[in-house]
């Protein structure tokens, strides 16, 4: 069942409702079911520091969820020209400030993919404290008061001059694809960690990292930028504690050559990989990942199986069964042979 499209809420109408049950019912009508009572209390308290009937608070997305990247924003104010104010709500006076900063930095990355004009704040209602980031990324805060300290603050001025609007579907504005980068054409973004895996890729990554027994594993996933990013993210994660070899079908591209030469990645084109297997001159790797493995012939898959069955190595053959060409079909491509055995699984251990 598809989730309803979340609509913008009028915070004044929300605050005027007599209890949390009525407030949650109002938000549920607008498609939101995740907000907590503490957040509703904090939201009502925040409104007391502003005059009534502000345009900024008449169209606010409350608890807006981007499921593809497992990301939720407590309050999003969006203008017609795509400017954004994000306010996160906390209700624990002792909530760690390092977590506040981490969330603000994370939110800045996601929202700055949509617009360069994004302002981010966290309001802790129990501490009555407002946090934001400095231009250098440091955390700063102020205590909210009913005086000029607040009214002259950038936060107050930003909200007072903001006109939020509602969109028929905010997902059109917050395109999750904006958070995906290509390790091949956007290598610097990848190396800085400036990306987010989509939910299906994140789930498959968790499954790959949880597979700790040696063996040969076929991994089924659709060909996409997200798939490539997931593979390189897994390699980046495993490299911290394992010897990892990435096998690429075809000649290495410029980004792969850079990773190999400047960053110490172990990457081989499949021809060199297969030659090393045949000559028994392969150094030991804890993990071997073969990308675009649907392009391997069944003969090569069997050669890989024979070689690694005597080694304590996890080998992941990652491919897309739908990306077969005449050559791979003629070679009895292994995905064509075993696809029927996957069922609903995306990872299948091949028998010895």
XYZ file of C-alpha atoms in Angstrom:
352
model
C 0.000 0.000 0.000
C 1.460 3.353 -1.035
C 1.927 6.000 1.637
C -0.268 9.083 1.217
C 1.341 12.233 -0.141
C 2.185 14.466 2.817
C 0.584 17.903 2.668
C 1.758 21.077 4.396
C 0.260 21.919 7.796
C -0.833 25.253 9.220
C 1.066 25.422 12.515
C -1.389 27.917 13.987
C -4.299 25.552 13.407
C -2.206 22.748 14.857
C -1.311 24.688 18.017
C -4.931 25.712 18.635
C -6.103 22.095 18.930
C -6.761 21.224 22.561
C -4.638 18.073 22.986
C -2.066 15.845 21.325
C -4.708 13.366 20.181
C -6.474 16.071 18.183
C -3.157 17.392 16.880
C -2.056 13.963 15.673
C -5.453 13.441 14.030
C -5.028 16.741 12.155
C -1.554 15.756 10.963
C -2.736 12.268 10.017
C -5.264 13.837 7.649
C -2.286 15.530 5.986
C -0.363 12.269 5.663
C 1.870 12.457 8.758
C 1.819 9.672 11.351
C 5.292 9.863 12.909
C 5.380 12.949 15.147
C 5.746 12.403 18.899
C 3.966 14.183 21.751
C 7.217 15.787 22.945
C 7.758 17.283 19.503
C 4.235 18.685 19.454
C 4.881 20.322 22.825
C 8.146 21.798 21.591
C 6.504 23.041 18.418
C 3.797 24.861 20.382
C 6.420 26.446 22.623
C 8.464 27.632 19.654
C 5.444 29.418 18.194
C 5.065 31.549 21.333
C 8.207 33.470 20.404
C 6.679 34.769 17.179
C 3.717 37.011 16.393
C 0.628 35.262 15.068
C -0.410 34.844 11.469
C 3.093 34.662 9.987
C 3.208 33.472 6.379
C 6.168 31.241 7.264
C 4.094 28.983 9.528
C 1.001 28.591 7.353
C 2.464 25.889 5.083
C 4.922 23.680 6.955
C 5.831 20.061 6.260
C 5.865 18.272 9.613
C 7.833 15.037 9.959
C 8.494 14.855 6.230
C 9.938 11.468 5.306
C 12.100 10.667 2.271
C 11.839 6.851 2.362
C 14.257 6.201 -0.500
C 17.128 7.527 1.625
C 15.636 6.753 5.068
C 15.665 10.433 5.987
C 13.119 12.486 7.955
C 12.942 16.229 8.587
C 10.916 17.508 11.565
C 9.896 20.872 10.067
C 10.421 22.017 6.494
C 9.456 25.499 5.331
C 9.741 25.779 1.547
C 9.203 28.916 -0.533
C 7.934 29.118 -4.107
C 11.504 29.716 -5.322
C 12.732 26.614 -3.453
C 14.383 28.346 -0.488
C 14.250 26.108 2.582
C 14.252 26.546 6.351
C 14.671 23.302 8.300
C 13.967 23.171 12.048
C 14.646 19.979 14.006
C 12.894 19.460 17.349
C 14.482 17.995 20.492
C 12.906 17.587 23.926
C 15.769 16.364 26.122
C 17.660 19.111 27.962
C 20.736 16.858 28.035
C 20.585 15.876 24.366
C 24.256 15.608 23.220
C 25.424 18.604 21.236
C 27.655 16.445 19.049
C 24.511 14.667 17.827
C 22.838 18.020 17.173
C 25.770 19.109 15.036
C 25.953 15.776 13.201
C 22.276 15.988 12.251
C 22.562 19.599 11.103
C 25.587 18.775 8.948
C 23.753 15.778 7.493
C 20.613 17.800 6.779
C 22.680 20.545 5.179
C 24.177 18.051 2.757
C 20.814 16.638 1.686
C 18.970 19.931 1.399
C 21.818 21.805 -0.275
C 21.458 19.357 -3.163
C 18.049 20.945 -3.734
C 18.876 24.606 -3.210
C 21.897 26.695 -2.211
C 19.601 28.802 -0.004
C 18.987 26.557 2.983
C 18.954 27.544 6.659
C 19.066 24.929 9.385
C 18.217 25.056 13.082
C 17.567 22.719 15.987
C 15.237 23.788 18.797
C 15.575 21.976 22.138
C 12.363 22.857 23.962
C 13.406 21.469 27.363
C 16.597 23.546 27.335
C 14.821 26.360 25.446
C 17.895 26.543 23.262
C 18.274 27.109 19.530
C 21.247 25.678 17.637
C 22.645 26.413 14.202
C 25.910 25.993 12.300
C 28.440 28.738 11.699
C 29.831 29.218 8.159
C 32.812 27.079 9.226
C 30.553 24.239 10.389
C 30.878 24.826 14.129
C 27.841 24.582 16.401
C 26.534 27.721 18.077
C 23.454 28.278 20.213
C 21.298 30.894 21.846
C 18.653 30.776 24.579
C 15.276 31.991 23.359
C 13.950 35.046 25.184
C 11.153 37.537 24.599
C 13.484 40.462 23.940
C 15.738 41.981 21.300
C 18.262 39.157 21.649
C 15.778 37.017 19.765
C 14.155 39.599 17.510
C 17.524 40.776 16.199
C 18.796 37.245 15.599
C 19.249 35.835 12.063
C 16.803 33.028 12.954
C 13.985 35.395 13.896
C 14.605 37.635 10.892
C 14.710 34.648 8.524
C 11.355 33.317 9.745
C 9.697 36.740 9.801
C 10.606 37.383 6.170
C 9.802 33.897 4.882
C 6.709 32.980 2.880
C 6.203 29.242 2.825
C 4.023 27.505 0.255
C 2.472 24.090 -0.117
C 3.227 21.860 -3.092
C 0.905 19.230 -4.599
C 3.751 16.750 -4.097
C 6.900 17.841 -2.262
C 8.692 14.742 -3.565
C 8.937 16.523 -6.918
C 10.968 19.230 -5.176
C 13.023 16.930 -2.944
C 14.202 14.509 -5.597
C 16.069 11.651 -3.824
C 18.161 11.077 -6.950
C 19.959 14.307 -6.086
C 21.700 12.475 -3.249
C 23.257 9.800 -5.464
C 26.668 10.399 -7.007
C 28.703 8.416 -9.510
C 32.121 7.278 -8.248
C 33.264 7.438 -11.878
C 32.293 11.017 -12.743
C 32.037 12.533 -9.236
C 34.962 10.863 -7.501
C 35.724 13.777 -5.158
C 32.146 13.728 -3.808
C 32.399 9.972 -3.280
C 35.719 10.186 -1.439
C 34.351 12.937 0.830
C 31.291 10.816 1.638
C 28.951 13.406 0.150
C 26.241 10.981 -0.921
C 23.436 8.838 0.408
C 22.521 5.322 -0.646
C 18.943 4.784 -1.714
C 16.976 2.461 0.557
C 17.251 -0.691 -1.647
C 21.015 -0.237 -1.988
C 21.369 0.469 1.738
C 19.507 -2.754 2.529
C 21.718 -4.758 0.165
C 24.858 -3.180 1.642
C 23.772 -4.312 5.106
C 23.252 -7.820 3.752
C 26.683 -7.895 2.096
C 28.461 -6.665 5.221
C 26.579 -9.213 7.335
C 27.826 -12.062 5.113
C 30.988 -13.129 6.927
C 31.417 -16.771 5.850
C 33.781 -17.618 2.998
C 32.197 -18.804 -0.231
C 30.980 -17.716 -3.659
C 27.852 -15.562 -3.614
C 25.718 -14.437 -6.537
C 24.157 -11.027 -5.900
C 21.239 -9.815 -8.010
C 20.695 -6.068 -8.369
C 19.536 -3.731 -11.120
C 22.146 -1.830 -13.105
C 22.166 1.832 -12.056
C 24.323 4.613 -10.668
C 22.962 3.583 -7.258
C 24.232 0.027 -7.730
C 27.726 1.207 -8.619
C 27.746 3.619 -5.688
C 26.648 0.855 -3.326
C 29.475 -1.437 -4.482
C 32.110 1.256 -4.062
C 30.647 2.233 -0.690
C 30.914 -1.405 0.457
C 34.530 -1.569 -0.728
C 35.308 1.700 1.056
C 33.775 0.336 4.267
C 35.530 -3.038 4.118
C 38.939 -1.614 3.200
C 39.330 -0.262 6.725
C 39.752 -3.783 8.125
C 40.007 -6.211 5.187
C 42.042 -6.833 2.066
C 39.483 -6.191 -0.681
C 39.806 -6.731 -4.427
C 37.368 -5.101 -6.839
C 37.144 -6.730 -10.270
C 35.876 -4.625 -13.161
C 34.663 -6.102 -16.430
C 36.583 -4.325 -19.197
C 39.374 -1.756 -19.107
C 39.699 0.447 -16.030
C 38.352 3.979 -16.367
C 40.092 7.147 -15.145
C 38.402 7.154 -11.729
C 39.313 3.529 -11.091
C 42.908 4.212 -12.122
C 42.997 7.126 -9.663
C 41.603 4.995 -6.836
C 44.201 2.345 -7.572
C 47.195 4.661 -8.033
C 46.540 7.418 -5.494
C 44.366 5.771 -2.841
C 45.699 2.228 -2.736
C 42.586 0.425 -3.902
C 43.043 -3.069 -5.307
C 41.224 -3.026 -8.655
C 41.789 -5.380 -11.571
C 40.156 -5.734 -14.986
C 38.654 -9.198 -15.285
C 41.238 -10.416 -17.815
C 44.107 -9.862 -15.380
C 42.016 -11.329 -12.590
C 41.301 -14.515 -14.547
C 44.948 -14.825 -15.637
C 46.085 -14.653 -12.012
C 43.568 -17.347 -11.100
C 44.754 -19.563 -13.935
C 48.431 -19.104 -13.024
C 47.725 -19.520 -9.286
C 49.464 -16.191 -8.615
C 46.657 -14.395 -6.871
C 47.620 -12.806 -3.547
C 45.254 -13.413 -0.643
C 42.166 -11.235 -0.327
C 39.547 -11.420 2.380
C 36.856 -10.173 0.012
C 36.596 -10.179 -3.785
C 33.801 -8.236 -5.486
C 33.104 -8.677 -9.198
C 30.947 -5.910 -10.679
C 28.803 -6.493 -13.791
C 29.273 -10.219 -13.233
C 26.411 -11.031 -15.593
C 28.988 -10.519 -18.358
C 31.098 -13.469 -17.155
C 30.728 -16.774 -18.952
C 29.726 -19.834 -16.961
C 33.198 -21.207 -17.726
C 34.793 -18.274 -15.952
C 32.398 -18.585 -13.030
C 33.379 -22.231 -12.645
C 37.072 -21.271 -12.761
C 36.470 -18.735 -9.991
C 34.606 -21.328 -7.946
C 37.357 -23.937 -8.325
C 40.053 -21.478 -7.293
C 38.361 -19.920 -4.279
C 36.835 -23.078 -2.812
C 40.285 -23.706 -1.296
C 40.621 -20.152 0.045
C 39.146 -18.357 3.040
C 37.618 -15.625 0.883
C 34.196 -14.114 0.372
C 33.534 -13.665 -3.349
C 30.538 -11.587 -4.408
C 29.513 -11.853 -8.067
C 27.229 -8.837 -8.452
C 25.165 -8.498 -11.594
C 21.863 -7.713 -13.254
C 20.050 -10.688 -14.854
C 18.257 -8.272 -17.189
C 21.511 -6.955 -18.672
C 22.300 -9.917 -20.896
C 23.521 -9.502 -24.443
C 23.931 -11.983 -27.284
C 27.453 -12.860 -26.190
C 26.553 -13.690 -22.600
C 23.489 -15.682 -23.609
C 25.633 -17.655 -26.063
C 28.121 -18.315 -23.261
C 25.346 -19.699 -21.048
C 25.758 -16.747 -18.722
C 25.583 -17.923 -15.147
C 22.837 -15.477 -14.172
C 20.616 -17.018 -16.830
C 21.384 -20.388 -15.265
C 20.722 -19.558 -11.629
C 18.213 -16.695 -11.737
C 15.357 -19.120 -11.164
C 16.974 -20.096 -7.854
C 16.944 -16.587 -6.404
C 13.240 -16.393 -5.650
C 12.731 -13.212 -3.622
C 16.359 -13.220 -2.495
C 19.024 -10.835 -3.717
C 21.980 -12.829 -2.405
C 22.499 -16.545 -3.037
C 25.423 -18.719 -1.985
C 26.525 -20.941 -4.851
C 27.149 -24.616 -4.095
C 30.691 -25.945 -4.341
